[in-house]
Short mmCIF file of C-alpha atoms and ligand atoms in Angstrom, two decimals:
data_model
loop_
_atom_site.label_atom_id
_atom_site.label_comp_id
_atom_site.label_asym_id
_atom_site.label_seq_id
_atom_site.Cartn_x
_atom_site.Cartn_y
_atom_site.Cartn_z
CA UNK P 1 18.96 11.84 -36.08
CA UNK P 2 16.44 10.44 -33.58
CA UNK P 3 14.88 12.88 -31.42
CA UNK P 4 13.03 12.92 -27.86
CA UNK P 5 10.76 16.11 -26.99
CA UNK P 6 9.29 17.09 -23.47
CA UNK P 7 5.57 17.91 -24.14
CA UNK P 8 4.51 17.79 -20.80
CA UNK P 9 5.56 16.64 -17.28
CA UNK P 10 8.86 18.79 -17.53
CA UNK P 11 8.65 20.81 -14.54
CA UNK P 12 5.84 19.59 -13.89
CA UNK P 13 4.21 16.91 -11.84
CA UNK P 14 1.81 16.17 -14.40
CA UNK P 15 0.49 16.37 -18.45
CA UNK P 16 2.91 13.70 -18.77
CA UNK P 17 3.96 12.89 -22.51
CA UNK P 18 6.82 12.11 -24.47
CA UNK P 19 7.58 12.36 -27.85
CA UNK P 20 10.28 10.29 -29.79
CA UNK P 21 11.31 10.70 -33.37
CA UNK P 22 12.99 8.39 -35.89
CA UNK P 23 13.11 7.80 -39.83
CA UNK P 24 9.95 10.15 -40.04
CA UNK P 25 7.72 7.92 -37.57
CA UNK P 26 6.49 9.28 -34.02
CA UNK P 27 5.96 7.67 -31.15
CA UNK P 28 4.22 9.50 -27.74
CA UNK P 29 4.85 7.95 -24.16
CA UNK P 30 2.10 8.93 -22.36
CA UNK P 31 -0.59 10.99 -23.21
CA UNK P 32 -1.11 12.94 -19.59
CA UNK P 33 -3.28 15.74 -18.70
CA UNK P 34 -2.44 18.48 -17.28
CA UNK P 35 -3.77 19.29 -13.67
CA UNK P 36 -3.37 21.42 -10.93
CA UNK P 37 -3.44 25.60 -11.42
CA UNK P 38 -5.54 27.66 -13.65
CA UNK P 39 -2.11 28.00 -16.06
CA UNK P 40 -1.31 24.28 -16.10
CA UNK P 41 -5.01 23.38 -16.74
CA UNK P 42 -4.78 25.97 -20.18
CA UNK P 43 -1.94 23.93 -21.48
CA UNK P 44 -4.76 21.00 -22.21
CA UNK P 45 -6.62 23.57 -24.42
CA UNK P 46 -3.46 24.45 -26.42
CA UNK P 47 -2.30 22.66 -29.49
CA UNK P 48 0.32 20.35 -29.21
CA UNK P 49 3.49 21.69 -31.22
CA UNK P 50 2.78 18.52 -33.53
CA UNK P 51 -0.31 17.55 -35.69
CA UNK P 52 -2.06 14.78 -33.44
CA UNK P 53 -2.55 13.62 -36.60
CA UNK P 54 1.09 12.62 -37.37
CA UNK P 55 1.62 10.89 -34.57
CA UNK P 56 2.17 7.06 -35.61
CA UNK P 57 1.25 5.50 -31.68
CA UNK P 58 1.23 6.13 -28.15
CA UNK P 59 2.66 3.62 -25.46
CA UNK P 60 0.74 4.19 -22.25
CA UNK P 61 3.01 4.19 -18.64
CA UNK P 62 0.02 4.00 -16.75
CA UNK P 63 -3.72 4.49 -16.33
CA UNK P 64 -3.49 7.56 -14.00
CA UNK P 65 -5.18 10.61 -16.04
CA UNK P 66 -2.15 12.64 -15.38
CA UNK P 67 -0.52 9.53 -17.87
CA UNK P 68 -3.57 8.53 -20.33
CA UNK P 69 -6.31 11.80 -19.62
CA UNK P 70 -5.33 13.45 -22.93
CA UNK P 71 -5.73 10.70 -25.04
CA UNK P 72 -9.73 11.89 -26.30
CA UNK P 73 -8.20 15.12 -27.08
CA UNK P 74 -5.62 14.03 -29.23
CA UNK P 75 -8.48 11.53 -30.64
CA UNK P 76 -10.31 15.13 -30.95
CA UNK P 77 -7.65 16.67 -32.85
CA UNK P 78 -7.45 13.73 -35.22
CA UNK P 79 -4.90 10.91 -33.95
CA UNK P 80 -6.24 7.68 -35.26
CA UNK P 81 -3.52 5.32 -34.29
CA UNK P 82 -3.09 2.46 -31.62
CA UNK P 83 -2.83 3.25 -28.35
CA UNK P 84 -0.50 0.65 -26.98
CA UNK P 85 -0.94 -0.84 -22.97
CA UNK P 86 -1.08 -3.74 -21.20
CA UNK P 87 -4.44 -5.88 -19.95
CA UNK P 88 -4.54 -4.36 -16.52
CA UNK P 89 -3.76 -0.94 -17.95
CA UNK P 90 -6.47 -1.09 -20.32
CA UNK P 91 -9.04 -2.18 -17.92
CA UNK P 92 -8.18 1.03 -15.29
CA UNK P 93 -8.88 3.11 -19.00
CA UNK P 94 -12.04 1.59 -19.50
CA UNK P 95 -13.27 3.31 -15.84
CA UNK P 96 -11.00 6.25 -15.69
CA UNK P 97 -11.06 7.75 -19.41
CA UNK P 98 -15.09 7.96 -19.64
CA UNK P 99 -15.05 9.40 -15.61
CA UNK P 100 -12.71 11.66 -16.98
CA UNK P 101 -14.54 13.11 -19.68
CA UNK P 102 -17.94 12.89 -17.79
CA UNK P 103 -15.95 15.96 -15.41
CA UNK P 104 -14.84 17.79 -18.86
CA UNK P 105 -18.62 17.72 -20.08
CA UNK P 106 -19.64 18.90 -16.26
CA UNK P 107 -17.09 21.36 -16.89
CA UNK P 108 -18.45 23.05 -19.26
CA UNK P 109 -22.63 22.92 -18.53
CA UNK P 110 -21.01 24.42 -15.68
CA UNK P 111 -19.62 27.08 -17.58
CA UNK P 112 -22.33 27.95 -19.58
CA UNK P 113 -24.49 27.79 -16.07
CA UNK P 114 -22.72 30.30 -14.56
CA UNK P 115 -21.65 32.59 -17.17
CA UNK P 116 -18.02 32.46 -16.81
CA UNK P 117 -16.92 31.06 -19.99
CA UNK P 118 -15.47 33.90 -22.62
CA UNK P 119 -17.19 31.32 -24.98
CA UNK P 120 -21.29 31.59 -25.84
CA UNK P 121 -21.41 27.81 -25.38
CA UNK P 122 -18.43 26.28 -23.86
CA UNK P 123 -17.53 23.40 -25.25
CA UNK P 124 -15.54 20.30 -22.78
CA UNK P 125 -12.26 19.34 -23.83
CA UNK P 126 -13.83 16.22 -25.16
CA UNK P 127 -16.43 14.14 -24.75
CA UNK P 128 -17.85 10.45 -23.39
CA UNK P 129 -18.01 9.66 -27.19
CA UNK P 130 -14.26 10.79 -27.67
CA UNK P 131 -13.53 8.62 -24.35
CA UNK P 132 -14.96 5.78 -26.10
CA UNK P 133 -13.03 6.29 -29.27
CA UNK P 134 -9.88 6.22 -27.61
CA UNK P 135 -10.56 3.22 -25.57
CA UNK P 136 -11.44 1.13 -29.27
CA UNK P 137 -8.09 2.69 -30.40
CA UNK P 138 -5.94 0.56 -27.24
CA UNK P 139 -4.28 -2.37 -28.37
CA UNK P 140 -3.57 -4.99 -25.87
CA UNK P 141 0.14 -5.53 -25.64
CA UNK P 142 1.89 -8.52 -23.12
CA UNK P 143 3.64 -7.44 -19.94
CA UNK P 144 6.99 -8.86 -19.67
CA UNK P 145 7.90 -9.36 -23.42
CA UNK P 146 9.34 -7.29 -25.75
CA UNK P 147 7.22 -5.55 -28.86
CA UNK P 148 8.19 -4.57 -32.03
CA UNK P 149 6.15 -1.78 -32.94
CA UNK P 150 7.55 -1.03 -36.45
CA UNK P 151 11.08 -1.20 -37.63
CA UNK P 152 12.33 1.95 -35.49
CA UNK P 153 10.63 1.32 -32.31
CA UNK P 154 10.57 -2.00 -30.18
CA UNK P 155 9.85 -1.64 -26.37
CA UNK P 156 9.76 -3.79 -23.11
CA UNK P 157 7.84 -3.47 -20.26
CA UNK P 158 8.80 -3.22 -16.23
CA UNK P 159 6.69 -3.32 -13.68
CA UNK P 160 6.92 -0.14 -11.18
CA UNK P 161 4.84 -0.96 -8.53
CA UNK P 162 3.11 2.03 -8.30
CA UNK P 163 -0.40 0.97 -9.44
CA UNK P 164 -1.91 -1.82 -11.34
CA UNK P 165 -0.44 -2.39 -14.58
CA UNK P 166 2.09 0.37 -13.69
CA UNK P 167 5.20 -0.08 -15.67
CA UNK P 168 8.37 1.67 -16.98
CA UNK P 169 8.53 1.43 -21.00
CA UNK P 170 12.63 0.35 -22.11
CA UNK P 171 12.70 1.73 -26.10
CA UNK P 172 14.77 0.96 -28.25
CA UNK P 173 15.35 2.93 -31.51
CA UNK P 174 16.42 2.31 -34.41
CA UNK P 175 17.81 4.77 -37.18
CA UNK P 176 19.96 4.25 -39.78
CA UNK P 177 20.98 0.80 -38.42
CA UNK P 178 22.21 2.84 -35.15
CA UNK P 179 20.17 1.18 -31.71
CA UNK P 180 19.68 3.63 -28.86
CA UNK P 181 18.02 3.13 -25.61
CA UNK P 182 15.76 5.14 -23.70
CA UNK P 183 13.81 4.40 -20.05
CA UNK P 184 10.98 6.21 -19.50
CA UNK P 185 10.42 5.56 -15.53
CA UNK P 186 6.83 6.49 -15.33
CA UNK P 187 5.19 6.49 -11.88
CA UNK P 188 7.43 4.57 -9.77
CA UNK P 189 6.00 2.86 -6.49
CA UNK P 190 7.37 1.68 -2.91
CA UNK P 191 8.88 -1.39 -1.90
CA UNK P 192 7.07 -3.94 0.90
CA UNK P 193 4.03 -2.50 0.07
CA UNK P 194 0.77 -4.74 -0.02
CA UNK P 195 -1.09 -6.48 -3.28
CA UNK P 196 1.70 -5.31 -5.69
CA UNK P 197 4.85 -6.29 -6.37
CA UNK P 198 8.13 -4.19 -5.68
CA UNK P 199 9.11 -2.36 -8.51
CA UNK P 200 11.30 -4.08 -10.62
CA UNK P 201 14.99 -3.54 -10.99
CA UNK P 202 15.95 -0.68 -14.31
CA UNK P 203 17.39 -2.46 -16.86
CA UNK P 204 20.61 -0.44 -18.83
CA UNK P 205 19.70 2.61 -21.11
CA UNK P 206 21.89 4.71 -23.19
CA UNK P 207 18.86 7.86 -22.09
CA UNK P 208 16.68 8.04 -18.64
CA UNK P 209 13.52 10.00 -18.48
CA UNK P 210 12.78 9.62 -14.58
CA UNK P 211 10.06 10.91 -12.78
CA UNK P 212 11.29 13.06 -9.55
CA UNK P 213 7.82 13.44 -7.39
CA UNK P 214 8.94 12.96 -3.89
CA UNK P 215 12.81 14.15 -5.00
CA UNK P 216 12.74 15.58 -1.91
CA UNK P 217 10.72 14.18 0.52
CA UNK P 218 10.75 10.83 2.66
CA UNK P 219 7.55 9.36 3.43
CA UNK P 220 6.93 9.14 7.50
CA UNK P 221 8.06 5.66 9.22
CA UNK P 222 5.81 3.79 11.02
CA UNK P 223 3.58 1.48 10.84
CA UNK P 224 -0.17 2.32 8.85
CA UNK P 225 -1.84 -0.76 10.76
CA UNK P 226 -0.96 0.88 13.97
CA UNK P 227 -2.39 3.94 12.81
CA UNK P 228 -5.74 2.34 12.05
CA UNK P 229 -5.99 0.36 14.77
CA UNK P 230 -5.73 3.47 16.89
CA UNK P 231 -8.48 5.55 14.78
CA UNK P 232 -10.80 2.70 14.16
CA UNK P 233 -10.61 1.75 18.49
CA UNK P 234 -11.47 5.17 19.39
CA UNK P 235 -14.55 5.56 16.96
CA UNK P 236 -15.55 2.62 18.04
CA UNK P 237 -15.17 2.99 21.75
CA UNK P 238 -17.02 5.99 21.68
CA UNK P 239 -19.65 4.54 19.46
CA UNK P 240 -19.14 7.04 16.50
CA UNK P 241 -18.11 5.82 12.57
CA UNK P 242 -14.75 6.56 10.65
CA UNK P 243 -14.85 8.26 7.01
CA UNK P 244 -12.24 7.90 4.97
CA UNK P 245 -11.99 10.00 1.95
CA UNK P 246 -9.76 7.74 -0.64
CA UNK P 247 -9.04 7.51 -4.27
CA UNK P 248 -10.81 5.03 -6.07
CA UNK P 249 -7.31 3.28 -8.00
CA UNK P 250 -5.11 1.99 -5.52
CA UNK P 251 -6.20 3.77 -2.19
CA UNK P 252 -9.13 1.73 -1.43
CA UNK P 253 -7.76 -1.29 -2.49
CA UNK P 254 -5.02 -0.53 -0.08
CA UNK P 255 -7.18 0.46 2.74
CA UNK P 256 -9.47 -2.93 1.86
CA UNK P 257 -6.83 -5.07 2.25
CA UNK P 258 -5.18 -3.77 5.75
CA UNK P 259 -8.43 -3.67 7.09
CA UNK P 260 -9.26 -7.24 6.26
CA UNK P 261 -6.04 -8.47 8.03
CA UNK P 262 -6.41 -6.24 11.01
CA UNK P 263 -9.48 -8.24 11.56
CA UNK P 264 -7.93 -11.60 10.57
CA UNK P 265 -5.44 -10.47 13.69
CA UNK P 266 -8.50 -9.52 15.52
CA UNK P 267 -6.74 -6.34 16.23
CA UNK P 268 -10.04 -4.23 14.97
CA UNK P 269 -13.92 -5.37 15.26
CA UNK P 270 -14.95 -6.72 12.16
CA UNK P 271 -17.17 -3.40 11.67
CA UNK P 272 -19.56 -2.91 8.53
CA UNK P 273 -17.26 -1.44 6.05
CA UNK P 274 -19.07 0.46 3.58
CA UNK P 275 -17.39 1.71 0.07
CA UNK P 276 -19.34 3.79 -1.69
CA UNK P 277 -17.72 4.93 -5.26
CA UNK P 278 -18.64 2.96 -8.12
CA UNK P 279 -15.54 3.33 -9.67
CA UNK P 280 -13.96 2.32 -6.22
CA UNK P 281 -15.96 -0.82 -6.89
CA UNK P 282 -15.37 -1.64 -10.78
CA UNK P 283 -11.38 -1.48 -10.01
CA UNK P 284 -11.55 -3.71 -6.60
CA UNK P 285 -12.65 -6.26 -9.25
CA UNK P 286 -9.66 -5.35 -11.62
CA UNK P 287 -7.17 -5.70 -8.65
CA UNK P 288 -8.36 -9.39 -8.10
CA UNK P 289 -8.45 -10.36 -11.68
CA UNK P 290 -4.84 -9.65 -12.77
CA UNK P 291 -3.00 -11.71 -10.32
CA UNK P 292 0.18 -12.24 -12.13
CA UNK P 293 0.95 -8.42 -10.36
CA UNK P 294 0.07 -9.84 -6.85
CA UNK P 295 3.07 -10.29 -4.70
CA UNK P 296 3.61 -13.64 -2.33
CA UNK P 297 2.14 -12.15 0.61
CA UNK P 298 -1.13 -11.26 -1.22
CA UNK P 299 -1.31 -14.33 -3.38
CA UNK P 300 -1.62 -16.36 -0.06
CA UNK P 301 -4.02 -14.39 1.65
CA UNK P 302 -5.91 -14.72 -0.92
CA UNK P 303 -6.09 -18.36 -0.69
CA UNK P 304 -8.14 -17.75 2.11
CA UNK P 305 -11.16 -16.04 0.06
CA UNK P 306 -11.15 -12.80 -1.11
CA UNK P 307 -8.30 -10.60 0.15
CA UNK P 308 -10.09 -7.23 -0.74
CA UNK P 309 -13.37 -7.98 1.06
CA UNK P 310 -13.79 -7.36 4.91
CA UNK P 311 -15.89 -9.64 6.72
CA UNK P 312 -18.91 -6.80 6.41
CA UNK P 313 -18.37 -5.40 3.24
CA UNK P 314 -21.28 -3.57 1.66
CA UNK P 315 -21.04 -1.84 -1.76
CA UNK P 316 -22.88 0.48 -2.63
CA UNK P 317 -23.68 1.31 -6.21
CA UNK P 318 -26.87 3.39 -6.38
CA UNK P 319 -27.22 6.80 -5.53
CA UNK P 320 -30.28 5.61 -2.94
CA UNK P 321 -27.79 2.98 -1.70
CA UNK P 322 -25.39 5.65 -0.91
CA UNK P 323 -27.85 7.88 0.90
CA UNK P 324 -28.92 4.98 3.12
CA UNK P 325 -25.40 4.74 5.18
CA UNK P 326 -26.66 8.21 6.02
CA UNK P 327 -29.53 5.98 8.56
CA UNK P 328 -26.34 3.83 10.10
CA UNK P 329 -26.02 5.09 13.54
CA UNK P 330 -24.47 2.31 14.86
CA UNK P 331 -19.77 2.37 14.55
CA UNK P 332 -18.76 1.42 10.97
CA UNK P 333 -16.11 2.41 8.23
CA UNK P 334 -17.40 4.56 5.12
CA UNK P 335 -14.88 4.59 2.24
CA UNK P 336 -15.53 6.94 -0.64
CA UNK P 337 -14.17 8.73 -2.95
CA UNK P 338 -12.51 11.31 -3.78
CA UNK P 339 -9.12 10.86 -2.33
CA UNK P 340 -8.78 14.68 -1.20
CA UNK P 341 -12.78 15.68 -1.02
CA UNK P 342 -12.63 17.84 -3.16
CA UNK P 343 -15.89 16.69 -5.40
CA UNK P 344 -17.87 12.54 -5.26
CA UNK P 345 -20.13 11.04 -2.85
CA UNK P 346 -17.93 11.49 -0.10
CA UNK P 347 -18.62 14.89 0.39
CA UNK P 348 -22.18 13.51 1.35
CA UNK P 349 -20.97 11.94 4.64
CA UNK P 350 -18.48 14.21 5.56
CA UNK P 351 -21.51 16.80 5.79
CA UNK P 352 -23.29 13.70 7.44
CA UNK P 353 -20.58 13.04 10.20
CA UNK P 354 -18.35 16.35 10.41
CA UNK P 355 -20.77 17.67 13.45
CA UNK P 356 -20.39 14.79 15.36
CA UNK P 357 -17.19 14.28 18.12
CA UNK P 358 -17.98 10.54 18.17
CA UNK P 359 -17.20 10.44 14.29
CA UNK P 360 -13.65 10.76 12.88
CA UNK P 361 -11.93 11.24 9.51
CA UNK P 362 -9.04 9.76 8.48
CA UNK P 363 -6.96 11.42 5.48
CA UNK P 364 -5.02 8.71 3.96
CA UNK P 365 -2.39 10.30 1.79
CA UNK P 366 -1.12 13.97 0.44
CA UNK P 367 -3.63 16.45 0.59
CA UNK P 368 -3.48 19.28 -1.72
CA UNK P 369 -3.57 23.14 -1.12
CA UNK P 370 -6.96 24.28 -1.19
CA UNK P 371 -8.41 20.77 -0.97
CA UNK P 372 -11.14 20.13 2.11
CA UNK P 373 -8.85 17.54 3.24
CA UNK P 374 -6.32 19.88 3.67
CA UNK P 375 -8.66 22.38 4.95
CA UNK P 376 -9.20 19.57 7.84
CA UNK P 377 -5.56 18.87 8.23
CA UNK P 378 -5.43 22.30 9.14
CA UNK P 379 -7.73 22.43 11.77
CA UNK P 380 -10.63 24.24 9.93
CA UNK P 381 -13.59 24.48 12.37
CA UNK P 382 -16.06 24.58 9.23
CA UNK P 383 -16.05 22.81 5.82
CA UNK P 384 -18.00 24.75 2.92
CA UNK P 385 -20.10 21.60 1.49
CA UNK P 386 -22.92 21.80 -1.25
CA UNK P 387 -23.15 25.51 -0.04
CA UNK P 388 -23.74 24.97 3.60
CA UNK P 389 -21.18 25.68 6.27
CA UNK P 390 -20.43 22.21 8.15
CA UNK P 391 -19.25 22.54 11.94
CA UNK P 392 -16.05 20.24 12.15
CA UNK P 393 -16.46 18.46 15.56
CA UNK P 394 -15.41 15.24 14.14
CA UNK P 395 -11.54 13.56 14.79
CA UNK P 396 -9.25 14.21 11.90
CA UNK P 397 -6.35 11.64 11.45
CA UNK P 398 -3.66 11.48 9.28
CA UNK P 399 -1.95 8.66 8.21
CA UNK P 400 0.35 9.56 4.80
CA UNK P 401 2.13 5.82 4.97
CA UNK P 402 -0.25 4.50 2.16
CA UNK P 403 1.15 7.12 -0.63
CA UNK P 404 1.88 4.96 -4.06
CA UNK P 405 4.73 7.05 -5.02
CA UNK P 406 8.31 6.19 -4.57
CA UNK P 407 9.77 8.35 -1.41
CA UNK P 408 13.27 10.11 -2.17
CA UNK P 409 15.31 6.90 -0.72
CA UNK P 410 13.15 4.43 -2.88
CA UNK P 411 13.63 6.47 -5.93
CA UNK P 412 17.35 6.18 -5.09
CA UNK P 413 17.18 2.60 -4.45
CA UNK P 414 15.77 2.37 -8.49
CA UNK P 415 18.07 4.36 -9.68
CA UNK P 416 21.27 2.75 -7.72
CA UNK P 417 19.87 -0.87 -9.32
CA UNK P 418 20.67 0.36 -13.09
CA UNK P 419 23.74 -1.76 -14.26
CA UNK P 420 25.39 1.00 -15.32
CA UNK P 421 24.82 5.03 -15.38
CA UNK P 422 22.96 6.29 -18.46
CA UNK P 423 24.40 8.26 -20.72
CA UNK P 424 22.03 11.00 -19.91
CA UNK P 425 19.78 11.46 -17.50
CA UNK P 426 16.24 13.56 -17.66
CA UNK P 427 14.52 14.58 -14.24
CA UNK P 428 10.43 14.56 -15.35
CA UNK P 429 7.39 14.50 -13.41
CA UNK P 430 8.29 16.68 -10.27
CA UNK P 431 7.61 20.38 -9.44
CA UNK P 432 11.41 22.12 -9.67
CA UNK P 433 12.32 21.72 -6.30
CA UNK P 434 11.71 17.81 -6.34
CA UNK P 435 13.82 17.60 -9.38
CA UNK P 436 16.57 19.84 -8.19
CA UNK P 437 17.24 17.87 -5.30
CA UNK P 438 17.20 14.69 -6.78
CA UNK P 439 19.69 15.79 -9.12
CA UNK P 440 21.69 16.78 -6.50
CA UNK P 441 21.17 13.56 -5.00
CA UNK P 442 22.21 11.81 -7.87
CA UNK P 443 25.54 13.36 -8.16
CA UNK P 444 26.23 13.28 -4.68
CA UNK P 445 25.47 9.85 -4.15
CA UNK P 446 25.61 8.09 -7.02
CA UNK P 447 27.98 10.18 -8.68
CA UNK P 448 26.15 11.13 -11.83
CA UNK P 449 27.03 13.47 -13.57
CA UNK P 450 25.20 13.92 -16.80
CA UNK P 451 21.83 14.93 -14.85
CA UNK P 452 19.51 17.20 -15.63
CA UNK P 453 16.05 18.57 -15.66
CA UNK P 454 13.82 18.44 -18.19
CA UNK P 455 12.30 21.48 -19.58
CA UNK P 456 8.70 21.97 -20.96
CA UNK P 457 8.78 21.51 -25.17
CA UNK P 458 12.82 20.98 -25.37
CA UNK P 459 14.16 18.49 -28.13
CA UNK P 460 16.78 16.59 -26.98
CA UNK P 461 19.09 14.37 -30.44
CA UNK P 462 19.87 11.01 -29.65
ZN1 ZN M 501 0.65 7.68 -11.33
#
């Protein structure tokens, strides 16, 4: 009998992966990291309850680490088979996987600098090299057509709107001449949100893995451009510069693009924008490249030249580059990474601007517990930075309209478009009260009954 197991993401949000069974082959969706607490982080370092080296292929969701950022580990512990994505997919991998295990290798000098490590020389979870490895192991696949990967497993592709490439994986397997269906979700996104398109309608599954982040939260209304309008008027009125702290997939792109039209309106100056991440950079170029996942409204902006670049764009890719916006004095618009400031180059101008009232920051999405953006959020009158305490005299905005993740009302909206109720239904990717209450939900609303949530290294038989 086929057979699905939960080896990660199961009440969780992340260390998303998958693993389906049938006639002796194996197939992983997703090959996630874990993030997030000390305990969830340990899980990475622990074997998987199958050889890697069993496993026939993996089918990637999406290039967010918590989806592909165990992939050089399971290369580590000796998987040697293809790695199955689309284009755009692949090209977020070929930035994000190395990044990813440059922080591992950080990791652990840092470990071995300060002394911490039970081990004599810790070792990273894996290396650039094993990065590298598992990049040559992706095989291209196409987005909208169905693949047969071998006799039991043939999958199709949606797109979910959530980042680019993004897309929910419809399997079908095949045992003993019996089909079954199962949808992994993945990450899904919003509707009417800019440069994507809206996630596409579920197609009919006998088995639903679906991912329950925001199970229980809406996102606020209102309008983001009114929101920058206000914060970027102010700084500029009073002469001072905005930094925005923002991730380098999706954020910035975002942030690039609403910027640009608020100065087509002319509802903002057309300030110097600065963004200063190089991986910010490297997937702005990815975003314009694969325009079959533009929607209308993008596609004809960007007949008008390039729909991600403000009229005083400057990149920066250098290190020296990025310590000259230090010298601007005069109102612009820094946006670096990372998305919660918790480590990159924009901790440099946060320690920059922070102790100036004619400066603000704008926090463009969740912040985490712990986080300096949250820290901020919370009215924290210093930030600890490279060791120094900053004075916070600097505005701090908030605008959490630009999230990428499916509020509870747009998860609904998915689910309510499958032509007919799965079998069985399996709430993933969302801490336990997220999942509860979209299980609830379900029922309630949609009256679903065979709901429930996943738990971490259960086998389910199909
Ligand atoms: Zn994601």
């Amino acid at each position: 009998m086929a057979k699905l197991t939960f080896l990660g993401a199961a009440g969780c949000v992340t260390g998303s992966k998958f693993l389906v069974e049938a006639s002796g082959k194996r197939l992983l969706v997703d090959a996630g990291l874990f993030q997030g607490n000390k305990e969830l982080r340990q899980r990475n370092w622990d074997a998987l309850p199958v050889d890697p080296a069993t496993i026939d292929c993996v089918v990637l969701t999406h290039a967010h680490i918590d989806h592909t950022g165990y992939l050089p580990r399971l290369i580590h512990d000796g998987f040697r088979g293809p790695i199955f994505a689309n284009a755009a997919t692949r090209d977020l991998c070929t930035v994000l996987l190395p990044d990813s295990a440059r922080l591992q290798e950080e990791d652990a000098e840092h470990a071995a600098y300060k002394g911490y490590s039970k081990h004599k020389t810790p070792l990273p979870l894996y290396t650039v090299e094993e990065a590298q490895q598992a990049l040559a192991q992706i095989h291209v696949i196409p987005a909208a057509q169905p693949f047969r990967v071998s006799p039991e497993f043939t999958l199709r592709q949606s797109g979910a709107g959530h980042i680019l490439g993004s897309s929910s994986i419809h399997l079908t397997v095949t045992e003993n001449g019996r089909a079954q269906t199962i949808l992994f979700s993945g990450d899904i996104g919003r509707y009417d949100q800019p440069i994507l398109h809206d996630p596409e309608n579920p197609p009919a599954a006998d088995y639903l893995l679906c991912e329950s982040t925001y199970g229980d939260r809406e996102h606020p209304a209102g309008d983001p451009h009114a929101g920058l309008v206000d914060a970027v008027t102010r700084v500029t009125r009073r002469g001072g510069s905005l930094v925005i702290p923002a991730f380098a997939v999706g954020r910035t792109q975002t942030l690039l693009y609403v910027l640009r039209q608020l100065e087509d309106w002319q509802r903002i100056p057309a300030l110097p924008v600065y963004v200063d991440s190089p991986m910010a950079i490297h997937v702005t170029q990815f975003y314009l490249r694969h325009r079959a996942e533009h929607d209308r409204e993008f596609l004809r902006d960007a007949k008008n030249g390039d729909a991600l670049s403000t009229r005083q764009l400057r990149v920066t890719r250098s290190v020296e580059e990025s310590k000259n916006i230090n010298k601007v004095s005069d109102p612009c618009v820094i946006i670096s990474a990372s998305g919660m400031a918790t480590g990159g180059r924009v901790l440099h101008h946060l320690a920059r601007r922070l102790p100036d009232s004619r400066n603000a920051v704008l926090l463009a999405g969740f912040q985490a517990e712990g986080s300096r953006g949250r820290n901020l959020l919370e009215g924290a009158k210093h930030l600890r930075i490279h060791g120094e305490d900053v004075p916070v005299k600097a505005e701090v905005v908030h605008l959490n309209q630009f999230s990428a993740h499916a509020g509870k009302c747009e998860l609904l909206r998915w689910l309510a478009a499958m032509p007919a109720p799965p079998k069985k239904t399996f709430l993933v990717h969302g801490e336990p009260s997220g999942s509860a209450a979209l299980r609830g939900t379900l029922q309630e609303k949609l009256g679903w009954s065979n709901v429930s949530v996943a738990r971490h290294e259960d086998s389910v038989e199909l």
